[in-house]
Coordinates of C-alpha atoms in Angstrom, one line a residue:
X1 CA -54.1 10.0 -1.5
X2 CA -56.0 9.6 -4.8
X3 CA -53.5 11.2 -6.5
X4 CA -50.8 9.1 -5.9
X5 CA -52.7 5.5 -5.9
X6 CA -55.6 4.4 -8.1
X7 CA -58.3 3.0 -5.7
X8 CA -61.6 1.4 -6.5
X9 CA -64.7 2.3 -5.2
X10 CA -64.3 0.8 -1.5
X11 CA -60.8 2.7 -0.7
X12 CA -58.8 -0.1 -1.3
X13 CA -55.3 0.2 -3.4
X14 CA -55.0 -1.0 -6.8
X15 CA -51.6 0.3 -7.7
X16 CA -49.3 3.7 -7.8
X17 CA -50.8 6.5 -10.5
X18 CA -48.1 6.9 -12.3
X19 CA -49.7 9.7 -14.1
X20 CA -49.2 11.6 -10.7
X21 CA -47.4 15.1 -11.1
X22 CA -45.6 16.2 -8.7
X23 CA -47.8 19.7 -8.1
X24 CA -50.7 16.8 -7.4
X25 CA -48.4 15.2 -4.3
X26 CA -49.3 16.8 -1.3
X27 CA -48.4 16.1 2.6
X28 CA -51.2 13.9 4.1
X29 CA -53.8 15.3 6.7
X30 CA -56.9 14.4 7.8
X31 CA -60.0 16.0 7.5
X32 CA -59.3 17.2 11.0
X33 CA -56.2 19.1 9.7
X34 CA -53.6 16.9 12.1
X35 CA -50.9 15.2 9.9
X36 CA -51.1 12.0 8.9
X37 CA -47.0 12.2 8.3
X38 CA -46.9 8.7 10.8
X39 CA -49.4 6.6 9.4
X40 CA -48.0 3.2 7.1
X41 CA -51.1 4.1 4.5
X42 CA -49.8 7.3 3.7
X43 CA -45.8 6.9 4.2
X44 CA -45.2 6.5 0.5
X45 CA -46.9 10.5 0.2
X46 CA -45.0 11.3 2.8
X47 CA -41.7 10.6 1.5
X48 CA -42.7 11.7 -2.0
X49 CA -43.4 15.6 -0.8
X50 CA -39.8 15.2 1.0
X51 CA -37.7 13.3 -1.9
X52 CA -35.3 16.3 -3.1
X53 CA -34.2 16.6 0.2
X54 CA -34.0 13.4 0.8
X55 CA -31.7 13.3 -2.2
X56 CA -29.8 15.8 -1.4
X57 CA -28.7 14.3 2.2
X58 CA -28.1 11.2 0.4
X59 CA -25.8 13.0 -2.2
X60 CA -24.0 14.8 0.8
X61 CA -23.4 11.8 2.3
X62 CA -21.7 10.1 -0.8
X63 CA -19.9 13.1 -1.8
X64 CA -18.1 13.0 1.8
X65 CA -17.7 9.1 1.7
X66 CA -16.1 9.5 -2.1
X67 CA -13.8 12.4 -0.7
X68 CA -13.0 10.7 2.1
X69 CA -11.6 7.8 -0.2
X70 CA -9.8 9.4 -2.2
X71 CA -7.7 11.5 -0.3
X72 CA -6.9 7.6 1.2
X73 CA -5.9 6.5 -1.8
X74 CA -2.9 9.0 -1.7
X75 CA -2.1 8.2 1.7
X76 CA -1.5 4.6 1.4
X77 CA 0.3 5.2 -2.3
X78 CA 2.7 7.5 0.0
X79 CA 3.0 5.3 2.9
X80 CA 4.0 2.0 0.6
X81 CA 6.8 4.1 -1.2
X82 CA 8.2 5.9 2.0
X83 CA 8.0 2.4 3.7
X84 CA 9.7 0.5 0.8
X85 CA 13.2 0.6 2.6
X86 CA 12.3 -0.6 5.6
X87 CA 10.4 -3.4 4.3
X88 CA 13.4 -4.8 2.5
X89 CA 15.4 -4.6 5.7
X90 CA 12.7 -6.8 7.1
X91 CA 13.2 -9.9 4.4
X92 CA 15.7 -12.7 5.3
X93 CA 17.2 -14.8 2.3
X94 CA 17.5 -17.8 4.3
X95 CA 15.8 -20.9 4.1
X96 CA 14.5 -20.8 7.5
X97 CA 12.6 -17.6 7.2
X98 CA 10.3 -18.2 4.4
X99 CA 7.4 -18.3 6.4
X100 CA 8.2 -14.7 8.2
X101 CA 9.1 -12.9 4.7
X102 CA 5.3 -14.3 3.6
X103 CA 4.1 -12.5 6.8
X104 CA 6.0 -9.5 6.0
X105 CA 4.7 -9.1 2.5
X106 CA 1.1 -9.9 4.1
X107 CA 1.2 -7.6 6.6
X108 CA 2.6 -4.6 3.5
X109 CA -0.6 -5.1 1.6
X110 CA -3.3 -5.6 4.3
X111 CA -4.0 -2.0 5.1
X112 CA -4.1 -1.2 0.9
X113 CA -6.5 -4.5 0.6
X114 CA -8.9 -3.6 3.5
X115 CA -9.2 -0.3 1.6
X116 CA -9.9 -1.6 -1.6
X117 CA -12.4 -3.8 0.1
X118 CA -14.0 -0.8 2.0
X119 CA -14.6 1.1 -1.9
X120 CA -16.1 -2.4 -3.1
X121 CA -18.6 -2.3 -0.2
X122 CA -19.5 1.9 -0.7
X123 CA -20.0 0.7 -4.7
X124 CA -22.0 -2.1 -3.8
X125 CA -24.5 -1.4 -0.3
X126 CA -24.7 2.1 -1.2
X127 CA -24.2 3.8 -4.4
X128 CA -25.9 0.7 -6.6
X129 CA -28.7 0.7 -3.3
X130 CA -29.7 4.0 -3.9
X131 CA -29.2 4.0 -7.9
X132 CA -31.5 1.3 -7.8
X133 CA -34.1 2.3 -5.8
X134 CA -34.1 5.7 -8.1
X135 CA -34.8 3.6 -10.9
X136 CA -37.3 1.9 -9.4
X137 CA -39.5 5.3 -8.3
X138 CA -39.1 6.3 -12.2
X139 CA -40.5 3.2 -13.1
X140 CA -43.5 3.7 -10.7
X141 CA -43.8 7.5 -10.8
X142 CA -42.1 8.7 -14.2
X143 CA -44.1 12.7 -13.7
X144 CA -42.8 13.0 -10.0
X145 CA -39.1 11.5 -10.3
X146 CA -36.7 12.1 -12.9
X147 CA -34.2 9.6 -14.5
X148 CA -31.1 10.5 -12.8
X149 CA -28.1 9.4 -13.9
X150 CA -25.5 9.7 -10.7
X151 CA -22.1 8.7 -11.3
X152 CA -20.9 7.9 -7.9
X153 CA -20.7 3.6 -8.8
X154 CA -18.5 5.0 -11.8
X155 CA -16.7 7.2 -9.6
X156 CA -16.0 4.6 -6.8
X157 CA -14.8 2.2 -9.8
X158 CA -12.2 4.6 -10.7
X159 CA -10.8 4.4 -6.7
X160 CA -11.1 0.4 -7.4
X161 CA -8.5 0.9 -10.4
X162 CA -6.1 3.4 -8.6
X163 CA -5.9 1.2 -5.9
X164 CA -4.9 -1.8 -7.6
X165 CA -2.4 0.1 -9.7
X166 CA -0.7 1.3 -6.4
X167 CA -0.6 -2.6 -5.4
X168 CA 0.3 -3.9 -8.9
X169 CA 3.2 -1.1 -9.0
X170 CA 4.4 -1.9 -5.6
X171 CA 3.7 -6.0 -5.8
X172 CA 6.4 -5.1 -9.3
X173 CA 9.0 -3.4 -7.2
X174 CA 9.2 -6.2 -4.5
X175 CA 9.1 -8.9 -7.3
X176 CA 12.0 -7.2 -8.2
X177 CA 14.1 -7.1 -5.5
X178 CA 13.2 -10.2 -4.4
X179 CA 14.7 -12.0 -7.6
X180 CA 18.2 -9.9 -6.8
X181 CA 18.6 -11.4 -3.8
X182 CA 20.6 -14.4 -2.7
X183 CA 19.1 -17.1 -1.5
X184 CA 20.6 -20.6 -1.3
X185 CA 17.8 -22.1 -1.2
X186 CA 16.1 -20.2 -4.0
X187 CA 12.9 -19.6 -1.7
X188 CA 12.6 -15.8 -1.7
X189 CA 13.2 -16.1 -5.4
X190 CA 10.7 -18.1 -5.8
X191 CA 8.5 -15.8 -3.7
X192 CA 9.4 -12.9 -6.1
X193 CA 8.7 -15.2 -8.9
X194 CA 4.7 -15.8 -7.7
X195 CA 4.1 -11.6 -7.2
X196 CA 5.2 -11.1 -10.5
X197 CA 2.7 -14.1 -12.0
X198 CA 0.1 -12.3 -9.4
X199 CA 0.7 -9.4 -10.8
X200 CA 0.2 -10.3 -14.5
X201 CA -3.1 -12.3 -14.3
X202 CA -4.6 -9.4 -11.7
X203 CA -3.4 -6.9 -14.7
X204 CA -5.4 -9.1 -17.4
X205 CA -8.7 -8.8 -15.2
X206 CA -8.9 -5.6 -14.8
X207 CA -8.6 -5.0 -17.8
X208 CA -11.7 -6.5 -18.7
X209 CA -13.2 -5.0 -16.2
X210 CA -12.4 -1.8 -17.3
X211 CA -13.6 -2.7 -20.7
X212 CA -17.2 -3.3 -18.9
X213 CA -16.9 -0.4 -17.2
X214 CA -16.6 1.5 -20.3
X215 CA -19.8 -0.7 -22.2
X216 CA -22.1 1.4 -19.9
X217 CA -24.0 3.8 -21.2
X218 CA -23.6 6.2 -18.5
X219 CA -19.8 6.5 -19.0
X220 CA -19.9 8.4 -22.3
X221 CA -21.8 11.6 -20.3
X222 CA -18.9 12.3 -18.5
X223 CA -15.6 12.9 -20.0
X224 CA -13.1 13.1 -17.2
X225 CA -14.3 9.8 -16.3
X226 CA -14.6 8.2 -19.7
X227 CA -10.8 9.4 -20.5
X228 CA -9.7 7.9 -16.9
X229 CA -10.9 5.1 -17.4
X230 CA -9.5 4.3 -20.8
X231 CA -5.9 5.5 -18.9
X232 CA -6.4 2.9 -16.5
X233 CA -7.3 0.3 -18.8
X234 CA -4.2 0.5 -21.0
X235 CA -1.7 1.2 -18.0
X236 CA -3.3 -2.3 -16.9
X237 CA -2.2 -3.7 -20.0
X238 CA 0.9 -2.5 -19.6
X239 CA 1.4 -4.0 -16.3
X240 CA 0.7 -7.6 -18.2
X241 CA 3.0 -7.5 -21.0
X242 CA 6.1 -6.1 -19.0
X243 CA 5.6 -9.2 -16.5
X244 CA 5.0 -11.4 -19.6
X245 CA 8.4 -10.1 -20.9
X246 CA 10.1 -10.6 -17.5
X247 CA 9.0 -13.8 -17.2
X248 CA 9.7 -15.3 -20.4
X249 CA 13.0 -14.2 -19.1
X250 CA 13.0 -16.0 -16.4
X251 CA 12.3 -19.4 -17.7
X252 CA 8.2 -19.6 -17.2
X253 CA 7.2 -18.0 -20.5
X254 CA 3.4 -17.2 -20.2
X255 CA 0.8 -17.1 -23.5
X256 CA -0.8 -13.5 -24.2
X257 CA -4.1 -15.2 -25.4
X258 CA -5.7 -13.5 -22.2
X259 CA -5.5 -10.5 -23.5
X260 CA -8.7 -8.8 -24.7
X261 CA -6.9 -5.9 -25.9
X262 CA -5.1 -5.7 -30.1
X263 CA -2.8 -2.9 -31.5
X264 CA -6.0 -1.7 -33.1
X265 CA -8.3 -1.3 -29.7
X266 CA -4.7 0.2 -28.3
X267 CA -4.4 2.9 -30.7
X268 CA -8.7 3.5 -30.9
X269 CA -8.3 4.2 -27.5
X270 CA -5.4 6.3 -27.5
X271 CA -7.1 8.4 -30.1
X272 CA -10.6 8.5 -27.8
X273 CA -8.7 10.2 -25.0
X274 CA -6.6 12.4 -27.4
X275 CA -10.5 13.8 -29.3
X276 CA -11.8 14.2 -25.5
X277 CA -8.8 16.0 -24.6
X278 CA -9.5 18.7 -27.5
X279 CA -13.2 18.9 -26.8
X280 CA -12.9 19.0 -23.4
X281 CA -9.7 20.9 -22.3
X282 CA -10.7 21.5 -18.7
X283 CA -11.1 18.4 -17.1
X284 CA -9.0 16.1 -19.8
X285 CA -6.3 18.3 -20.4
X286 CA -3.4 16.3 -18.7
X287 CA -5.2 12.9 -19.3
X288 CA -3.6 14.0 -23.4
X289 CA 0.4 14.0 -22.1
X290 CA -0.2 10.6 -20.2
X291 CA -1.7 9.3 -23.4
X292 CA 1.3 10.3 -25.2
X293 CA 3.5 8.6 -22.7
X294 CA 1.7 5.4 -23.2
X295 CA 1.7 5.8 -27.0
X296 CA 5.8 5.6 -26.2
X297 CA 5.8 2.4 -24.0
X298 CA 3.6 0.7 -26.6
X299 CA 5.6 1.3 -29.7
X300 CA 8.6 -0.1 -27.5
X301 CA 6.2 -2.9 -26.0
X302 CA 9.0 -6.2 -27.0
X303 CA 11.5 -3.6 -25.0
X304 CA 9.2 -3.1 -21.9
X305 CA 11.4 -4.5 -18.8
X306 CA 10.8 -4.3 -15.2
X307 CA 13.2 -1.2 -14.8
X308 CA 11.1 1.0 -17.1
X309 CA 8.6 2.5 -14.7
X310 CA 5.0 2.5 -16.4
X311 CA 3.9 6.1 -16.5
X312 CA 1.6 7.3 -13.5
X313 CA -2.0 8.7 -14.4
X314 CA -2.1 12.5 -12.9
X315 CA -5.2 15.0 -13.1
X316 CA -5.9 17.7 -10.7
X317 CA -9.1 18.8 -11.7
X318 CA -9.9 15.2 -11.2
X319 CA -8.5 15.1 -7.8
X320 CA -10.1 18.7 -7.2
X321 CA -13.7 17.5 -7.8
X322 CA -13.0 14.3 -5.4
X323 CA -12.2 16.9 -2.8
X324 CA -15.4 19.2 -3.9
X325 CA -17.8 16.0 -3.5
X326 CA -16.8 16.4 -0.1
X327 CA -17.6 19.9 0.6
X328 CA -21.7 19.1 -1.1
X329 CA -23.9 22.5 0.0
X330 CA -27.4 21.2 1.0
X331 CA -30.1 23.2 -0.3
X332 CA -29.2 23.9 -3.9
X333 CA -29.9 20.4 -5.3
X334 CA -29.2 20.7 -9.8
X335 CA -29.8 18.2 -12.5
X336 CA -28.2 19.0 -15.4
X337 CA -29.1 18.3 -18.8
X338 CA -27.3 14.7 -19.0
X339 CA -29.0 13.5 -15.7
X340 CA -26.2 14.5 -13.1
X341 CA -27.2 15.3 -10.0
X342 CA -24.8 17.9 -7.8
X343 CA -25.0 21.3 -5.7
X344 CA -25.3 24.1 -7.6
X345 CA -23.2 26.0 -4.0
X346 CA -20.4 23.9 -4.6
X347 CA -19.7 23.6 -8.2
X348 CA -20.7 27.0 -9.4
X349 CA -19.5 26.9 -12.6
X350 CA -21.2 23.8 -14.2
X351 CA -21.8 19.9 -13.9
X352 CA -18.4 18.7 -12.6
X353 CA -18.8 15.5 -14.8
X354 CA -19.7 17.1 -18.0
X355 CA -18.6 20.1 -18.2
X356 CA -16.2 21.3 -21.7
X357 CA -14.4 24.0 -20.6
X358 CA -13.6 23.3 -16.7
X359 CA -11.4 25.1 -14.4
X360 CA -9.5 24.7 -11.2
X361 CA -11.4 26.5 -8.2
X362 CA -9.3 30.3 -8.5
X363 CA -9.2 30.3 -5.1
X364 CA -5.2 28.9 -4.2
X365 CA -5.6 28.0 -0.5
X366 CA -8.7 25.5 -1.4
X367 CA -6.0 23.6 -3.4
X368 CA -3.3 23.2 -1.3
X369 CA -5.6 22.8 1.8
X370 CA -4.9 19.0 2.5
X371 CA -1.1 20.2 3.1
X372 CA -1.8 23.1 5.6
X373 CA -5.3 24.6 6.2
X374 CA -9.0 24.5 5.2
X375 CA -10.2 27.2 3.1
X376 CA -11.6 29.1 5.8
X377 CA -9.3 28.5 8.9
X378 CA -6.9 29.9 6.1
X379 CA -8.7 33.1 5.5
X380 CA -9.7 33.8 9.1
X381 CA -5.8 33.6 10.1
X382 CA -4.9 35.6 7.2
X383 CA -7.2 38.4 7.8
X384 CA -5.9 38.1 11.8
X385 CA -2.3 39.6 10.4
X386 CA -1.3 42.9 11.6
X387 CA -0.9 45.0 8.7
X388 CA 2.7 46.2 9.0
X389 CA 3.6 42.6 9.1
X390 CA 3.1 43.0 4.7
X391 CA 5.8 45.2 4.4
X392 CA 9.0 42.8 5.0
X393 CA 11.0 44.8 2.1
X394 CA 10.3 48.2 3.3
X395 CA 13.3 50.4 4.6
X396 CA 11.7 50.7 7.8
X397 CA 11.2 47.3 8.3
X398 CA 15.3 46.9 7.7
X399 CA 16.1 49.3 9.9
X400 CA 14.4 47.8 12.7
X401 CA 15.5 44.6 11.9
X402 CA 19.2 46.1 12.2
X403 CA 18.0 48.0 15.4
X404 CA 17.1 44.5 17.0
X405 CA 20.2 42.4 16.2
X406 CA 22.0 45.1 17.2
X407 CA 20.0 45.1 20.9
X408 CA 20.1 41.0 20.6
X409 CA 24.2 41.8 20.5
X410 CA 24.3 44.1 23.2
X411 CA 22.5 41.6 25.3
X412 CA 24.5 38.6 24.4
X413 CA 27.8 40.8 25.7
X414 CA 26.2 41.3 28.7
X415 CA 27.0 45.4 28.1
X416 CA 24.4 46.9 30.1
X417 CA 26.7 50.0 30.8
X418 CA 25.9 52.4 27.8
X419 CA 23.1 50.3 26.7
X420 CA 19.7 52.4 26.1
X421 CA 17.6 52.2 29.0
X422 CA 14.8 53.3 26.6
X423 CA 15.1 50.1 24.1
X424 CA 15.9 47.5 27.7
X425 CA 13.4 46.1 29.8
X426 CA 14.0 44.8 33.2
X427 CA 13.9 40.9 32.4
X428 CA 16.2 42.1 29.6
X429 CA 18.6 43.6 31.7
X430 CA 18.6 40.9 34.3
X431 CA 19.0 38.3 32.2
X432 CA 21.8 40.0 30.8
X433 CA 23.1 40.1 34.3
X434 CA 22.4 36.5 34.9
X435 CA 24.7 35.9 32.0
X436 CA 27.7 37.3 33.6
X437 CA 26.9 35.3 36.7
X438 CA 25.1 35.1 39.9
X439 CA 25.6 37.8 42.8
X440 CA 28.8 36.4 45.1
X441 CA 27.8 36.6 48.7
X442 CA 30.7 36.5 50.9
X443 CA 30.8 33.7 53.9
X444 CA 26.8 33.9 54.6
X445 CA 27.3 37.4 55.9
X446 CA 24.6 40.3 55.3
X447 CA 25.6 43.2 53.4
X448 CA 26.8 45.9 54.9
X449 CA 25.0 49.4 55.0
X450 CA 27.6 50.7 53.3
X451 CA 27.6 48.4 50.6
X452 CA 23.6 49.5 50.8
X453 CA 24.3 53.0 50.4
X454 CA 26.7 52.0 47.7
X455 CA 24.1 50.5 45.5
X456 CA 21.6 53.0 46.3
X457 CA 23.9 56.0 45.1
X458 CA 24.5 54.5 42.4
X459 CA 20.7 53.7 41.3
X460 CA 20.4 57.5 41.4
X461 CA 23.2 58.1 39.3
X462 CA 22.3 55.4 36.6
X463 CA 22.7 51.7 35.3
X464 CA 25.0 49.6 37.0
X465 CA 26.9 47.2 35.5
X466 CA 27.4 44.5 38.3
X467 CA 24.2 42.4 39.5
X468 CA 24.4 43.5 42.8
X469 CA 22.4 46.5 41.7
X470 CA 19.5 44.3 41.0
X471 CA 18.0 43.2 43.6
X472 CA 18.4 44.7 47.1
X473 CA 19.7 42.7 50.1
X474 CA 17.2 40.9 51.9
X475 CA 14.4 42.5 50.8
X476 CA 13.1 41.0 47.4
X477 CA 12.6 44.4 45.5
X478 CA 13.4 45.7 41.9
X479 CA 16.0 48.2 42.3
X480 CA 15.4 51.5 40.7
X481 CA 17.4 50.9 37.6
X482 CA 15.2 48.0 36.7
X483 CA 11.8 50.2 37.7
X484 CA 12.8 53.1 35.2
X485 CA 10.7 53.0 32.0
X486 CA 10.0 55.2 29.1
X487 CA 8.0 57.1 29.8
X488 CA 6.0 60.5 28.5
X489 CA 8.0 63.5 30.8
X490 CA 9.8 61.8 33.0
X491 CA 7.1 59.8 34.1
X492 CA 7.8 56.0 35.6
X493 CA 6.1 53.2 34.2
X494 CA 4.3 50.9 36.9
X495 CA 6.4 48.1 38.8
X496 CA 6.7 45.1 37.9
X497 CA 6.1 41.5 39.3
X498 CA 9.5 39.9 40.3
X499 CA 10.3 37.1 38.1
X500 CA 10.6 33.4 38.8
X501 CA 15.0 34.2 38.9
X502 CA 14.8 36.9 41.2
X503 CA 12.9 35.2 43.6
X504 CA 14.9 32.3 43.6
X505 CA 17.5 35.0 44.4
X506 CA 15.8 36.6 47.4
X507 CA 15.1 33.5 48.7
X508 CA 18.5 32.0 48.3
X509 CA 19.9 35.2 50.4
X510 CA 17.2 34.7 52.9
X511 CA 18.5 31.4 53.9
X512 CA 21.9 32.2 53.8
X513 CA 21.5 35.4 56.0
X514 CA 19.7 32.7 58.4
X515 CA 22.6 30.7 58.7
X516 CA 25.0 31.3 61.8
X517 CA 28.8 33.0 61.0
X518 CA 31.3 31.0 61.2
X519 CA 34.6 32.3 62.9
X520 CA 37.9 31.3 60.5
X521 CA 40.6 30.9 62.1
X522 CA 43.2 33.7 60.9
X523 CA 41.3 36.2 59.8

């Protein structure tokens, strides 16, 4: 205990060592030998001996929240543009209905806003919580725990911006169509008219929050981010001077003194993402064509109009990582030289937020595994496939496939007669039979023996075509026909179990073999 607290003389403590190495920290016992793992004095040690894995649970449990987020992001950008219809058949331009449009449009963006509220709380409760407290044990104990720098609040900002440039996007569109309709009483104009002012003064905020989120030092180390970020800020900027155009248009001209952002921070910006595009092609490649496309809107900024879409921010490594955080191996805790703090199982290549040269994961099915299967459900099915089932362009594979459309022919014709007894079943043949129709019993009366000796003679002789032949009068047995099977020199395969038709059948017959003659008159 002496090595982590400085005591005096009588046991009592002063303060934390912070000259304590971490080979000095070990788990409390008594002189006894029991552990003292329990007791308040000596919880601080205890912790201190388990802190990496403390970490690591903690990272885990980030990594899946983050993941988790993310792939919720997409969803609700998905559902608000499949749902877009719909929610215009749902507005009435009539004066009387002013309060239900409001609930419609209320009811659109609650599941969006309750999202963006759920990231604000994750930032907040959680990732500044343990950021914090990671600081503070640095402070304290400088030799025992690192400065780490983790990049989750950064992370969880970037989800912030995505999901208020699916709302600003989709708050645009309505706006939109809103002003086009016709209203007598102007009131769903009106409403258009206050989501486009919503969404130019929620455009100017976030752009300066963007700009703070940039002014932390933290930002520069990873590049992916950094880049994103700038994205976001300028497509935010976008968003306010196409709704300042449109509504100088419309008669309520608004002054761009709000904006924080000149043609010079514009183009230094533009020119930031462009240099960490080339020096870091991995993760920052595509982030280079969106800055090109935003290069185009500015220079035609006085043109911008609310039928020129803003151009979308796309990365898939970015997305990939979001997915990897999820996926966090426990056990191989790294820090990498700029302070990050990930699992060394699940990004083997490098730091995912500072790495130069970054790559896609090689392995396809992880990458299209939020459309079908997870990686390893994926492999496990694909090693379960017969082999043959590889060679779909082989000639023998054609051949059979002829061979079985030609059988699937046979059977649909209902020619059993000259069909290949070898290739036919007997729920093949009697289904075949079934086709042509059900057995015709005459008046309720039994068949005769002759008619028995009929079928049997011919069951010697070979396949009948009529459906007499397959089932025997009152009696509920597979005729011979329908017994044969191929067979290794001459031999018979084992009978069947009736099927769920033929005993239909044999019971049908009983019941009409118990039912009393009837004399007709004339016969």
């Amino acid at each position: 205990m002496c090595g982590v607290y400085q005591v005096d003389t009588d046991g009592t403590i002063l303060s934390l060592n912070s000259n304590t190495w971490l080979q000095d920290v070990k788990a409390p016992e008594c002189l006894c030998g029991a552990p003292l793992t329990g007791t308040r004095r000596y919880r601080i040690q205890s912790k201190l001996v388990n802190l990496n894995d403390t970490l690591d649970l903690l990272i885990a449990k980030l990594g899946r929240k983050l993941g988790r987020l993310s792939t919720a992001v997409g969803v609700q950008e998905k559902q608000l543009s499949d749902t877009f219809e719909s929610f215009l058949e749902n507005i009435r331009p009539n004066p009387l209905a002013a309060k239900a449009n409001t609930a419609v449009i209320l009811r659109r963006t609650r599941e969006i806003l309750d999202l963006q509220k759920h990231v604000v709380e994750i930032r907040e409760l959680v990732a500044d919580a343990i950021q914090l407290s990671l600081a503070h044990l640095h402070d304290a104990l400088p030799n025992i725990v690192p400065e780490y720098a983790l990049m989750f609040h950064l992370h969880l900002d970037v989800l912030e911006y995505r999901i208020v440039s699916v709302r600003l996007a989709d708050a645009l569109k309505i706006g939109q169509q809103l002003l086009s309709l016709q209203d007598p009483s102007f009131g769903v104009q009106r409403q258009g008219l206050k989501m486009i002012e919503f969404v130019h003064k929620e455009s100017i905020a976030f752009v300066g929050f963007c700009k703070k989120a940039l002014g932390l030092s933290v930002a520069a180390t990873s590049p992916a981010i950094e880049s994103e970020i700038r994205l976001q800020q300028l497509q935010f900027l976008l968003f306010a001077k196409s709704t300042r155009v449109r509504l100088a248009d419309l008669g309520s001209p608004i002054e761009d003194t709000d904006l924080t952002l000149d043609d010079i921070a514009i183009k230094a910006s533009l020119s930031a993402v462009a240099e960490l595009g080339r020096l870091s092609p991995g993760n920052c490649a595509s982030f280079v064509q969106t800055a090109r496309d935003f290069a185009s809107s500015f220079a035609d900024a006085d043109d911008i109009s609310m039928l020129a879409p803003i151009p979308p921010i796309r990365n898939d490594y970015v997305r990939q990582t979001e997915k990897l955080w999820a996926e966090h191996k426990l056990g191989h805790l790294t820090i990498c030289k700029q302070g990050h703090v990930y699992s060394s199982k699940t990004f083997f290549e490098s730091c995912p937020d500072c790495e130069k040269h970054a790559k896609l994961s090689g392995n396809e099915v992880f990458r299209k595994s939020g459309k079908h299967l997870f990686e390893n459900r994926f492999l496990e099915a694909m090693y379960a496939r017969p082999p043959e089932c590889s060679s779909t362009g082989s000639p023998k594979s054609k051949s059979s496939n002829i061979d079985e459309q030609s059988d699937n022919q046979a059977l649909s014709n209902g020619g059993v007669a000259g069909y290949s007894q070898s290739t036919t079943s007997a729920e093949e043949r009697f289904l075949s039979m079934m086709h042509k129709g059900l057995p015709k019993i005459q008046g309720g009366r039994a068949p005769s023996e002759a008619k028995k000796n009929q079928v049997m003679a011919a069951d010697k002789d070979g396949p009948i075509s009529g459906a007499e032949g397959e089932l025997e009068a009152g009696e509920g047995k597979v005729s011979l026909a329908a017994r044969k099977e191929e067979g290794d020199g001459g031999r018979t395969a084992p009978l069947k179990q009736p099927t769920m038709e033929e005993k239909f059948l044999v019971a049908m017959r009983r019941v009409k073999d118990a039912m009393p003659v009837r004399e007709v008159n004339g016969s």
